[in-house]
XYZ file of N, CA, C and O in Angstrom:
696
model
N 18.660 -26.067 -35.400
C 18.295 -25.124 -34.371
C 19.441 -24.820 -33.421
O 19.354 -23.862 -32.685
N 20.475 -25.623 -33.445
C 21.580 -25.408 -32.530
C 22.234 -24.051 -32.691
O 22.749 -23.489 -31.740
N 22.221 -23.480 -33.898
C 22.868 -22.193 -34.133
C 21.970 -21.017 -33.765
O 22.410 -19.889 -33.757
N 20.720 -21.280 -33.452
C 19.779 -20.213 -33.147
C 19.654 -20.075 -31.636
O 19.396 -21.044 -30.938
N 19.853 -18.861 -31.138
C 19.734 -18.616 -29.705
C 18.295 -18.263 -29.383
O 17.813 -17.195 -29.750
N 17.605 -19.154 -28.726
C 16.230 -18.903 -28.309
C 16.222 -18.534 -26.839
O 17.015 -19.044 -26.058
N 15.335 -17.625 -26.463
C 15.273 -17.239 -25.046
C 14.971 -18.442 -24.162
O 14.232 -19.325 -24.555
N 15.539 -18.452 -22.990
C 15.283 -19.498 -22.014
C 14.775 -18.833 -20.755
O 15.245 -17.763 -20.396
N 13.865 -19.358 -20.041
C 13.103 -20.541 -20.415
C 12.138 -20.220 -21.554
O 12.061 -19.082 -22.011
N 11.391 -21.218 -21.968
C 10.396 -21.064 -23.025
C 9.571 -19.806 -22.735
O 9.071 -19.632 -21.625
N 9.425 -18.889 -23.713
C 8.762 -17.622 -23.415
C 7.245 -17.698 -23.278
O 6.627 -16.763 -22.784
N 6.623 -18.774 -23.709
C 5.176 -18.889 -23.565
C 4.438 -18.647 -24.860
O 5.040 -18.509 -25.923
N 3.123 -18.560 -24.777
C 2.294 -18.464 -25.975
C 2.474 -17.131 -26.710
O 2.936 -16.145 -26.141
N 2.053 -17.138 -27.960
C 2.201 -15.979 -28.843
C 0.875 -15.235 -28.938
O -0.164 -15.832 -29.232
N 0.930 -13.932 -28.713
C -0.240 -13.070 -28.909
C -0.106 -12.399 -30.268
O 0.982 -11.984 -30.668
N -1.212 -12.290 -30.957
C -1.264 -11.642 -32.262
C -2.162 -10.421 -32.154
O -3.295 -10.514 -31.675
N -1.654 -9.283 -32.606
C -2.366 -8.015 -32.600
C -2.312 -7.449 -34.012
O -1.219 -7.230 -34.540
N -3.461 -7.251 -34.645
C -3.493 -6.740 -36.010
C -4.518 -5.611 -36.125
O -5.265 -5.344 -35.200
N -4.534 -5.006 -37.296
C -5.590 -4.037 -37.609
C -6.336 -4.448 -38.878
O -6.922 -3.615 -39.552
N -6.286 -5.726 -39.197
C -6.950 -6.213 -40.409
C -7.433 -7.643 -40.170
O -6.668 -8.498 -39.739
N -8.707 -7.877 -40.451
C -9.318 -9.173 -40.185
C -8.686 -10.314 -40.946
O -8.485 -11.402 -40.391
N -8.350 -10.119 -42.213
C -7.751 -11.184 -43.016
C -6.461 -11.674 -42.372
O -6.243 -12.878 -42.226
N -5.613 -10.744 -41.956
C -4.340 -11.104 -41.343
C -4.556 -11.787 -40.000
O -3.850 -12.727 -39.648
N -5.543 -11.348 -39.270
C -5.843 -11.961 -37.982
C -6.307 -13.405 -38.148
O -5.852 -14.307 -37.433
N -7.197 -13.636 -39.096
C -7.707 -14.993 -39.336
C -6.599 -15.892 -39.857
O -6.396 -17.009 -39.362
N -5.845 -15.420 -40.854
C -4.750 -16.233 -41.390
C -3.716 -16.548 -40.318
O -3.209 -17.664 -40.241
N -3.402 -15.554 -39.506
C -2.436 -15.770 -38.440
C -2.937 -16.766 -37.415
O -2.215 -17.671 -36.997
N -4.190 -16.625 -37.009
C -4.718 -17.532 -35.987
C -4.800 -18.962 -36.504
O -4.718 -19.911 -35.718
N -4.935 -19.143 -37.823
C -4.944 -20.489 -38.394
C -3.607 -21.208 -38.213
O -3.546 -22.433 -38.310
N -2.539 -20.463 -37.949
C -1.213 -21.073 -37.790
C -0.950 -21.545 -36.365
O 0.031 -22.237 -36.111
N -1.804 -21.136 -35.428
C -1.608 -21.575 -34.051
C -2.013 -23.037 -33.905
O -2.912 -23.525 -34.568
N -1.339 -23.701 -33.015
C -1.592 -25.110 -32.750
C -0.289 -25.879 -32.853
O 0.701 -25.399 -33.403
N -0.282 -27.058 -32.297
C 0.944 -27.857 -32.309
C 2.044 -27.143 -31.554
O 1.870 -26.753 -30.397
N 3.151 -26.924 -32.236
C 4.320 -26.305 -31.608
C 4.187 -24.797 -31.404
O 5.022 -24.197 -30.741
N 3.181 -24.180 -31.999
C 3.011 -22.735 -31.853
C 1.710 -22.464 -31.099
O 0.623 -22.525 -31.655
N 1.859 -22.177 -29.814
C 0.694 -21.959 -28.959
C 0.231 -20.507 -29.037
O 1.017 -19.576 -28.832
N -1.034 -20.321 -29.347
C -1.617 -18.988 -29.338
C -1.993 -18.589 -27.925
O -2.421 -19.419 -27.123
N -1.824 -17.318 -27.624
C -2.153 -16.813 -26.290
C -3.660 -16.761 -26.099
O -4.419 -16.553 -27.049
N -4.067 -16.962 -24.881
C -5.461 -16.740 -24.500
C -5.446 -15.677 -23.413
O -4.419 -15.408 -22.794
N -6.588 -15.066 -23.200
C -6.662 -13.984 -22.230
C -7.307 -14.441 -20.941
O -8.293 -15.177 -20.953
N -6.774 -13.962 -19.851
C -7.408 -14.170 -18.550
C -8.621 -13.252 -18.470
O -8.804 -12.348 -19.291
N -9.435 -13.451 -17.461
C -10.582 -12.567 -17.238
C -10.103 -11.127 -17.034
O -10.699 -10.184 -17.559
N -9.013 -10.956 -16.303
C -8.464 -9.615 -16.078
C -7.981 -9.002 -17.391
O -8.156 -7.799 -17.618
N -7.386 -9.813 -18.251
C -6.929 -9.323 -19.555
C -8.083 -8.871 -20.427
O -8.005 -7.819 -21.083
N -9.157 -9.657 -20.452
C -10.352 -9.275 -21.228
C -10.969 -7.992 -20.689
O -11.377 -7.110 -21.450
N -11.004 -7.871 -19.367
C -11.547 -6.656 -18.754
C -10.691 -5.441 -19.100
O -11.219 -4.373 -19.436
N -9.373 -5.601 -19.024
C -8.461 -4.495 -19.366
C -8.606 -4.106 -20.836
O -8.616 -2.911 -21.165
N -8.723 -5.101 -21.714
C -8.913 -4.795 -23.137
C -10.243 -4.092 -23.374
O -10.314 -3.126 -24.152
N -11.302 -4.540 -22.731
C -12.608 -3.901 -22.897
C -12.550 -2.439 -22.453
O -13.097 -1.560 -23.124
N -11.880 -2.172 -21.346
C -11.744 -0.798 -20.863
C -10.929 0.040 -21.841
O -11.276 1.202 -22.120
N -9.858 -0.525 -22.369
C -9.040 0.192 -23.350
C -9.852 0.490 -24.607
O -9.799 1.599 -25.148
N -10.637 -0.481 -25.069
C -11.451 -0.279 -26.271
C -12.460 0.844 -26.041
O -12.707 1.660 -26.940
N -13.012 0.901 -24.845
C -13.950 1.979 -24.529
C -13.235 3.328 -24.554
O -13.735 4.297 -25.139
N -12.055 3.406 -23.914
C -11.285 4.663 -23.906
C -10.949 5.123 -25.322
O -10.921 6.308 -25.608
N -10.670 4.171 -26.200
C -10.259 4.486 -27.572
C -11.442 4.664 -28.527
O -11.251 4.895 -29.719
N -12.672 4.537 -28.015
C -13.845 4.698 -28.860
C -14.071 3.540 -29.815
O -14.664 3.706 -30.880
N -13.623 2.342 -29.420
C -13.707 1.172 -30.291
C -14.697 0.118 -29.787
O -14.799 -0.957 -30.376
N -15.420 0.430 -28.715
C -16.412 -0.510 -28.198
C -17.446 -0.791 -29.281
O -17.920 0.119 -29.952
N -17.774 -2.050 -29.452
C -18.735 -2.450 -30.475
C -18.107 -2.703 -31.828
O -18.716 -3.330 -32.687
N -16.880 -2.230 -32.023
C -16.159 -2.460 -33.277
C -15.128 -3.576 -33.144
O -14.778 -4.219 -34.120
N -14.619 -3.759 -31.935
C -13.544 -4.711 -31.680
C -13.941 -5.588 -30.500
O -14.422 -5.089 -29.479
N -13.734 -6.881 -30.629
C -14.005 -7.825 -29.545
C -12.734 -8.013 -28.720
O -11.678 -8.297 -29.287
N -12.813 -7.865 -27.398
C -11.627 -8.044 -26.558
C -11.276 -9.530 -26.418
O -11.741 -10.216 -25.513
N -10.473 -10.012 -27.334
C -10.082 -11.420 -27.368
C -8.698 -11.546 -28.004
O -8.167 -10.586 -28.547
N -8.150 -12.719 -27.917
C -6.876 -13.022 -28.575
C -7.137 -14.103 -29.613
O -7.845 -15.061 -29.304
N -6.606 -13.950 -30.818
C -5.895 -12.788 -31.336
C -6.785 -11.549 -31.322
O -7.999 -11.643 -31.426
N -6.132 -10.397 -31.197
C -6.853 -9.132 -31.142
C -6.771 -8.448 -32.498
O -5.690 -8.095 -32.961
N -7.923 -8.279 -33.112
C -8.019 -7.622 -34.403
C -8.587 -6.229 -34.202
O -9.799 -6.057 -34.110
N -7.702 -5.249 -34.082
C -8.153 -3.864 -33.991
C -8.606 -3.428 -35.384
O -8.037 -3.837 -36.387
N -9.578 -2.602 -35.436
C -10.074 -2.072 -36.691
C -9.060 -1.095 -37.293
O -8.252 -0.513 -36.557
N -9.101 -0.866 -38.610
C -8.244 0.177 -39.185
C -8.531 1.567 -38.601
O -7.743 2.478 -38.782
N -9.628 1.699 -37.873
C -9.940 2.969 -37.209
C -9.109 3.168 -35.951
O -9.125 4.249 -35.352
N -8.379 2.153 -35.527
C -7.548 2.249 -34.325
C -6.255 2.980 -34.642
O -5.602 2.710 -35.648
N -5.889 3.865 -33.759
C -4.634 4.582 -33.914
C -3.516 3.949 -33.105
O -3.680 2.892 -32.481
N -2.388 4.617 -33.109
C -1.210 4.089 -32.433
C -1.405 3.958 -30.926
O -0.897 3.025 -30.312
N -2.178 4.855 -30.324
C -2.408 4.751 -28.878
C -3.144 3.457 -28.537
O -2.841 2.820 -27.519
N -4.092 3.047 -29.383
C -4.803 1.779 -29.148
C -3.848 0.598 -29.302
O -3.899 -0.354 -28.512
N -2.976 0.648 -30.311
C -1.996 -0.428 -30.488
C -1.093 -0.544 -29.275
O -0.815 -1.642 -28.797
N -0.618 0.588 -28.776
C 0.300 0.556 -27.639
C -0.386 0.053 -26.372
O 0.185 -0.752 -25.638
N -1.610 0.511 -26.129
C -2.339 0.044 -24.950
C -2.644 -1.445 -25.049
O -2.478 -2.194 -24.078
N -3.057 -1.890 -26.230
C -3.339 -3.318 -26.427
C -2.059 -4.138 -26.314
O -2.067 -5.214 -25.703
N -0.979 -3.649 -26.877
C 0.297 -4.378 -26.810
C 0.728 -4.569 -25.368
O 1.188 -5.655 -24.981
N 0.559 -3.545 -24.554
C 0.952 -3.673 -23.147
C 0.117 -4.738 -22.435
O 0.649 -5.557 -21.683
N -1.173 -4.752 -22.689
C -2.039 -5.762 -22.069
C -1.652 -7.157 -22.551
O -1.528 -8.096 -21.757
N -1.445 -7.302 -23.851
C -1.099 -8.615 -24.404
C 0.267 -9.097 -23.922
O 0.457 -10.295 -23.699
N 1.205 -8.187 -23.736
C 2.514 -8.594 -23.218
C 2.425 -9.094 -21.775
O 3.256 -9.879 -21.333
N 1.416 -8.650 -21.036
C 1.204 -9.163 -19.685
C 0.611 -10.571 -19.719
O 0.737 -11.316 -18.757
N -0.016 -10.931 -20.826
C -0.733 -12.201 -20.942
C 0.031 -13.261 -21.719
O -0.302 -14.436 -21.632
N 1.009 -12.861 -22.533
C 1.671 -13.790 -23.458
C 3.181 -13.714 -23.302
O 3.710 -12.821 -22.641
N 3.855 -14.646 -23.961
C 5.312 -14.671 -23.929
C 5.952 -13.974 -25.107
O 7.097 -13.525 -25.028
N 5.232 -13.880 -26.212
C 5.723 -13.268 -27.445
C 4.562 -12.481 -28.038
O 3.407 -12.902 -27.953
N 4.873 -11.347 -28.672
C 3.843 -10.545 -29.328
C 4.229 -10.313 -30.779
O 5.355 -9.891 -31.062
N 3.304 -10.585 -31.677
C 3.461 -10.242 -33.091
C 2.424 -9.163 -33.392
O 1.225 -9.375 -33.179
N 2.906 -8.020 -33.875
C 2.030 -6.911 -34.242
C 1.979 -6.836 -35.761
O 3.001 -6.605 -36.404
N 0.792 -7.036 -36.302
C 0.599 -6.952 -37.745
C -0.033 -5.627 -38.112
O -1.113 -5.287 -37.639
N 0.657 -4.873 -38.953
C 0.190 -3.553 -39.362
C -0.066 -3.535 -40.858
O 0.837 -3.781 -41.654
N -1.298 -3.264 -41.232
C -1.619 -2.968 -42.621
C -1.773 -1.448 -42.636
O -2.754 -0.923 -42.113
N -0.790 -0.739 -43.183
C -0.715 0.701 -42.970
C -1.610 1.559 -43.871
O -1.431 2.766 -43.925
N -2.582 0.969 -44.523
C -3.446 1.731 -45.420
C -4.568 2.414 -44.644
O -5.743 2.202 -44.895
N -4.202 3.206 -43.672
C -5.149 3.925 -42.832
C -4.520 5.246 -42.436
O -3.302 5.328 -42.254
N -5.331 6.244 -42.292
C -4.827 7.552 -41.857
C -4.524 7.579 -40.370
O -3.945 8.533 -39.872
N -4.899 6.541 -39.654
C -4.714 6.505 -38.202
C -3.282 6.136 -37.799
O -2.904 6.290 -36.655
N -2.488 5.621 -38.742
C -1.085 5.300 -38.468
C -0.202 6.302 -39.198
O -0.431 6.606 -40.366
N 0.806 6.793 -38.511
C 1.758 7.730 -39.115
C 2.838 6.913 -39.818
O 3.755 6.409 -39.164
N 2.713 6.788 -41.121
C 3.585 5.864 -41.851
C 4.793 6.538 -42.489
O 5.649 5.840 -43.039
N 4.891 7.871 -42.417
C 6.115 8.497 -42.890
C 7.205 8.226 -41.855
O 6.917 7.946 -40.689
N 8.448 8.266 -42.265
C 9.557 7.895 -41.375
C 9.539 8.701 -40.068
O 9.635 8.146 -38.980
N 9.384 10.010 -40.182
C 9.408 10.859 -38.979
C 8.236 10.542 -38.054
O 8.401 10.497 -36.833
N 7.080 10.293 -38.615
C 5.920 9.975 -37.800
C 5.965 8.587 -37.205
O 5.400 8.336 -36.132
N 6.634 7.669 -37.888
C 6.703 6.280 -37.434
C 7.677 6.082 -36.276
O 7.486 5.184 -35.455
N 8.703 6.887 -36.196
C 9.748 6.687 -35.188
C 9.208 6.715 -33.758
O 9.527 5.818 -32.968
N 8.379 7.695 -33.356
C 7.880 7.664 -31.969
C 7.066 6.405 -31.651
O 7.185 5.856 -30.548
N 6.261 5.942 -32.589
C 5.496 4.718 -32.393
C 6.443 3.530 -32.258
O 6.301 2.711 -31.340
N 7.413 3.436 -33.139
C 8.390 2.345 -33.078
C 9.159 2.382 -31.760
O 9.397 1.339 -31.141
N 9.525 3.571 -31.305
C 10.238 3.693 -30.023
C 9.370 3.212 -28.866
O 9.864 2.539 -27.954
N 8.095 3.532 -28.914
C 7.183 3.102 -27.848
C 7.017 1.585 -27.849
O 6.975 0.955 -26.789
N 6.934 0.976 -29.030
C 6.836 -0.490 -29.129
C 8.109 -1.128 -28.581
O 8.055 -2.079 -27.793
N 9.264 -0.599 -28.976
C 10.544 -1.138 -28.493
C 10.658 -0.991 -26.975
O 11.171 -1.887 -26.291
N 10.160 0.123 -26.434
C 10.196 0.326 -24.980
C 9.334 -0.710 -24.260
O 9.715 -1.207 -23.193
N 8.186 -1.057 -24.838
C 7.346 -2.098 -24.241
C 8.065 -3.448 -24.238
O 8.018 -4.181 -23.253
N 8.707 -3.773 -25.351
C 9.460 -5.034 -25.421
C 10.538 -5.070 -24.345
O 10.731 -6.089 -23.674
N 11.229 -3.943 -24.172
C 12.278 -3.868 -23.147
C 11.692 -3.949 -21.740
O 12.237 -4.634 -20.875
N 10.591 -3.254 -21.501
C 9.984 -3.228 -20.165
C 9.540 -4.624 -19.734
O 9.715 -5.014 -18.584
N 8.960 -5.370 -20.664
C 8.438 -6.696 -20.328
C 9.446 -7.807 -20.595
O 9.183 -8.959 -20.277
N 10.574 -7.472 -21.185
C 11.611 -8.460 -21.494
C 11.041 -9.624 -22.298
O 11.312 -10.794 -21.994
N 10.235 -9.263 -23.311
C 9.605 -10.281 -24.153
C 9.797 -9.921 -25.621
O 9.814 -8.741 -25.974
N 9.938 -10.944 -26.461
C 10.106 -10.674 -27.888
C 8.847 -10.061 -28.508
O 7.730 -10.497 -28.235
N 9.065 -9.032 -29.331
C 8.003 -8.399 -30.101
C 8.471 -8.340 -31.549
O 9.573 -7.873 -31.825
N 7.637 -8.827 -32.445
C 7.930 -8.771 -33.879
C 6.878 -7.900 -34.549
O 5.727 -7.837 -34.115
N 7.286 -7.242 -35.618
C 6.411 -6.359 -36.380
C 6.265 -6.937 -37.780
O 7.254 -7.319 -38.408
N 5.041 -6.970 -38.281
C 4.785 -7.363 -39.665
C 4.069 -6.196 -40.336
O 3.002 -5.791 -39.892
N 4.689 -5.642 -41.374
C 4.083 -4.554 -42.133
C 3.685 -5.127 -43.488
O 4.529 -5.381 -44.342
N 2.400 -5.346 -43.634
C 1.858 -5.990 -44.831
C 1.518 -4.908 -45.855
O 0.383 -4.435 -45.934
N 2.537 -4.497 -46.613
C 2.388 -3.446 -47.615
C 3.577 -3.506 -48.562
O 4.556 -4.196 -48.291
N 3.489 -2.756 -49.629
C 4.523 -2.779 -50.660
C 5.788 -2.019 -50.292
O 5.958 -1.523 -49.170
N 6.664 -1.906 -51.277
C 7.970 -1.269 -51.084
C 7.875 0.189 -50.667
O 8.800 0.709 -50.036
N 6.775 0.856 -51.010
C 6.644 2.263 -50.629
C 6.594 2.443 -49.110
O 6.722 3.559 -48.611
N 6.442 1.366 -48.357
C 6.422 1.426 -46.892
C 7.730 0.930 -46.280
O 7.797 0.642 -45.088
N 8.778 0.874 -47.059
C 10.066 0.399 -46.550
C 10.622 1.329 -45.465
O 11.214 0.865 -44.494
N 10.415 2.623 -45.597
C 10.905 3.524 -44.546
C 10.109 3.337 -43.251
O 10.645 3.502 -42.151
N 8.839 2.980 -43.366
C 8.024 2.665 -42.186
C 8.596 1.432 -41.495
O 8.795 1.430 -40.273
N 8.879 0.397 -42.279
C 9.513 -0.803 -41.712
C 10.849 -0.442 -41.058
O 11.203 -0.952 -40.001
N 11.584 0.426 -41.711
C 12.901 0.815 -41.224
C 12.868 1.486 -39.864
O 13.825 1.379 -39.086
N 11.776 2.183 -39.542
C 11.663 2.812 -38.224
C 11.705 1.753 -37.122
O 12.333 1.952 -36.079
N 11.058 0.622 -37.341
C 11.051 -0.474 -36.366
C 12.370 -1.242 -36.401
O 12.948 -1.549 -35.358
N 12.826 -1.530 -37.608
C 14.068 -2.287 -37.776
C 15.246 -1.537 -37.152
O 16.126 -2.147 -36.543
N 15.238 -0.212 -37.280
C 16.324 0.597 -36.734
C 16.426 0.537 -35.221
O 17.455 0.904 -34.652
N 15.387 0.080 -34.575
C 15.383 -0.057 -33.113
C 15.596 -1.499 -32.672
O 15.409 -1.838 -31.498
N 15.970 -2.344 -33.619
C 16.282 -3.729 -33.292
C 15.090 -4.666 -33.245
O 15.234 -5.820 -32.834
N 13.914 -4.194 -33.650
C 12.749 -5.072 -33.681
C 12.770 -5.890 -34.973
O 13.042 -5.339 -36.042
N 12.490 -7.187 -34.894
C 12.420 -7.981 -36.122
C 11.193 -7.563 -36.927
O 10.102 -7.403 -36.376
N 11.380 -7.366 -38.220
C 10.317 -6.886 -39.101
C 10.103 -7.885 -40.221
O 11.067 -8.357 -40.835
N 8.850 -8.178 -40.483
C 8.466 -9.142 -41.504
C 7.513 -8.491 -42.494
O 6.910 -7.461 -42.201
N 7.357 -9.134 -43.649
C 6.472 -8.592 -44.683
C 5.020 -9.002 -44.481
O 4.128 -8.372 -45.039
N 4.787 -10.035 -43.694
C 3.423 -10.520 -43.451
C 3.358 -11.167 -42.074
O 4.336 -11.729 -41.593
N 2.182 -11.134 -41.480
C 1.957 -11.813 -40.204
C 2.279 -13.294 -40.335
O 2.921 -13.889 -39.471
N 1.836 -13.886 -41.436
C 2.051 -15.322 -41.643
C 3.539 -15.668 -41.668
O 3.943 -16.700 -41.133
N 4.351 -14.800 -42.261
C 5.797 -15.037 -42.313
C 6.385 -15.042 -40.904
O 7.189 -15.911 -40.559
N 5.987 -14.078 -40.086
C 6.486 -14.013 -38.708
C 6.076 -15.249 -37.920
O 6.894 -15.863 -37.221
N 4.806 -15.640 -38.030
C 4.324 -16.792 -37.265
C 4.906 -18.100 -37.769
O 5.222 -18.993 -36.970
N 5.068 -18.242 -39.078
C 5.696 -19.459 -39.605
C 7.145 -19.562 -39.141
O 7.626 -20.653 -38.840
N 7.829 -18.422 -39.061
C 9.191 -18.426 -38.527
C 9.217 -18.875 -37.082
O 10.051 -19.701 -36.685
N 8.294 -18.360 -36.278
C 8.207 -18.795 -34.884
C 7.861 -20.270 -34.784
O 8.393 -20.982 -33.935
N 6.981 -20.720 -35.656
C 6.589 -22.133 -35.632
C 7.786 -23.023 -35.978
O 7.998 -24.067 -35.363
N 8.590 -22.574 -36.927
C 9.778 -23.332 -37.324
C 10.786 -23.398 -36.192
O 11.410 -24.429 -35.947
N 10.916 -22.287 -35.470
C 11.898 -22.205 -34.373
C 11.301 -22.558 -33.023
O 11.961 -22.420 -32.004
N 10.053 -22.991 -33.008
C 9.345 -23.225 -31.749
C 10.088 -24.202 -30.855
O 10.713 -25.146 -31.308
N 9.960 -23.914 -29.574
C 10.536 -24.775 -28.562
C 9.742 -26.073 -28.536
O 8.535 -26.071 -28.777
N 10.385 -27.149 -28.200
C 9.643 -28.411 -28.086
C 8.547 -28.299 -27.028
O 8.651 -27.496 -26.101
N 7.531 -29.085 -27.196
C 6.442 -29.127 -26.206
C 7.047 -29.403 -24.832
O 8.006 -30.154 -24.702
N 6.494 -28.777 -23.831
C 7.005 -28.977 -22.477
C 7.939 -27.866 -22.038
O 8.348 -27.818 -20.910
N 8.304 -26.950 -22.966
C 9.042 -25.756 -22.587
C 10.543 -25.915 -22.478
O 11.203 -25.008 -22.013
N 11.144 -27.003 -22.899
C 12.598 -27.081 -22.852
C 13.117 -27.196 -24.262
O 12.433 -27.585 -25.173
N 14.360 -26.794 -24.452
C 14.923 -26.876 -25.807
C 16.043 -27.871 -25.892
O 16.413 -28.464 -24.943
C-alpha cells in the first residue's frame, strides 16, 4: 500500500448507488470490516424521499443506503441522488446497468451526464467511481466517464473489492 496515494484524512464510509437490484445486493454484501457502508441521516432520508417524489419514483424506490434506483430512473435522478449521498458519505460508487432507455449510452449523450458526475466529485472533493456492468458494446459509454478522470470499473463488485483491498485501517489513519 505504500505506493498507493490514498486521500487523507480517511474519507469515510462508501455509498453505493445503482439502478439494478442484483448489483445493489451483491455490493452491499461486501460492506463490513475494513469497508464501511454509508448510512443515511434523517435529513438524508428526507432529501432522498423528496427527490424520489420529484422524479416520480415514490413507491418504486426506498430512500436508503445502498440506494437502488429502478431502471426507470433517468440521469437527473442519478445526479440528485449522487449529490445527497456525497453529503452523507466519504466515497460514492455509482453502478450503471445501461440496458434502459432512461440512460443516454451513446458517446455524445453520455458526455453531459459524465461531466455532471465529475462536477459533483469536484464540488464535494470526494472520490466517485463508476461501474458500467455491460459488455464491450458499452466501451464508449465507459470512455465518457474515463475521459473525465473518473475511475471506471466493469462491475460494482470490482470497484468495492478494490476499495476493500485499499481500505484505510480501522480508526481512520493509514
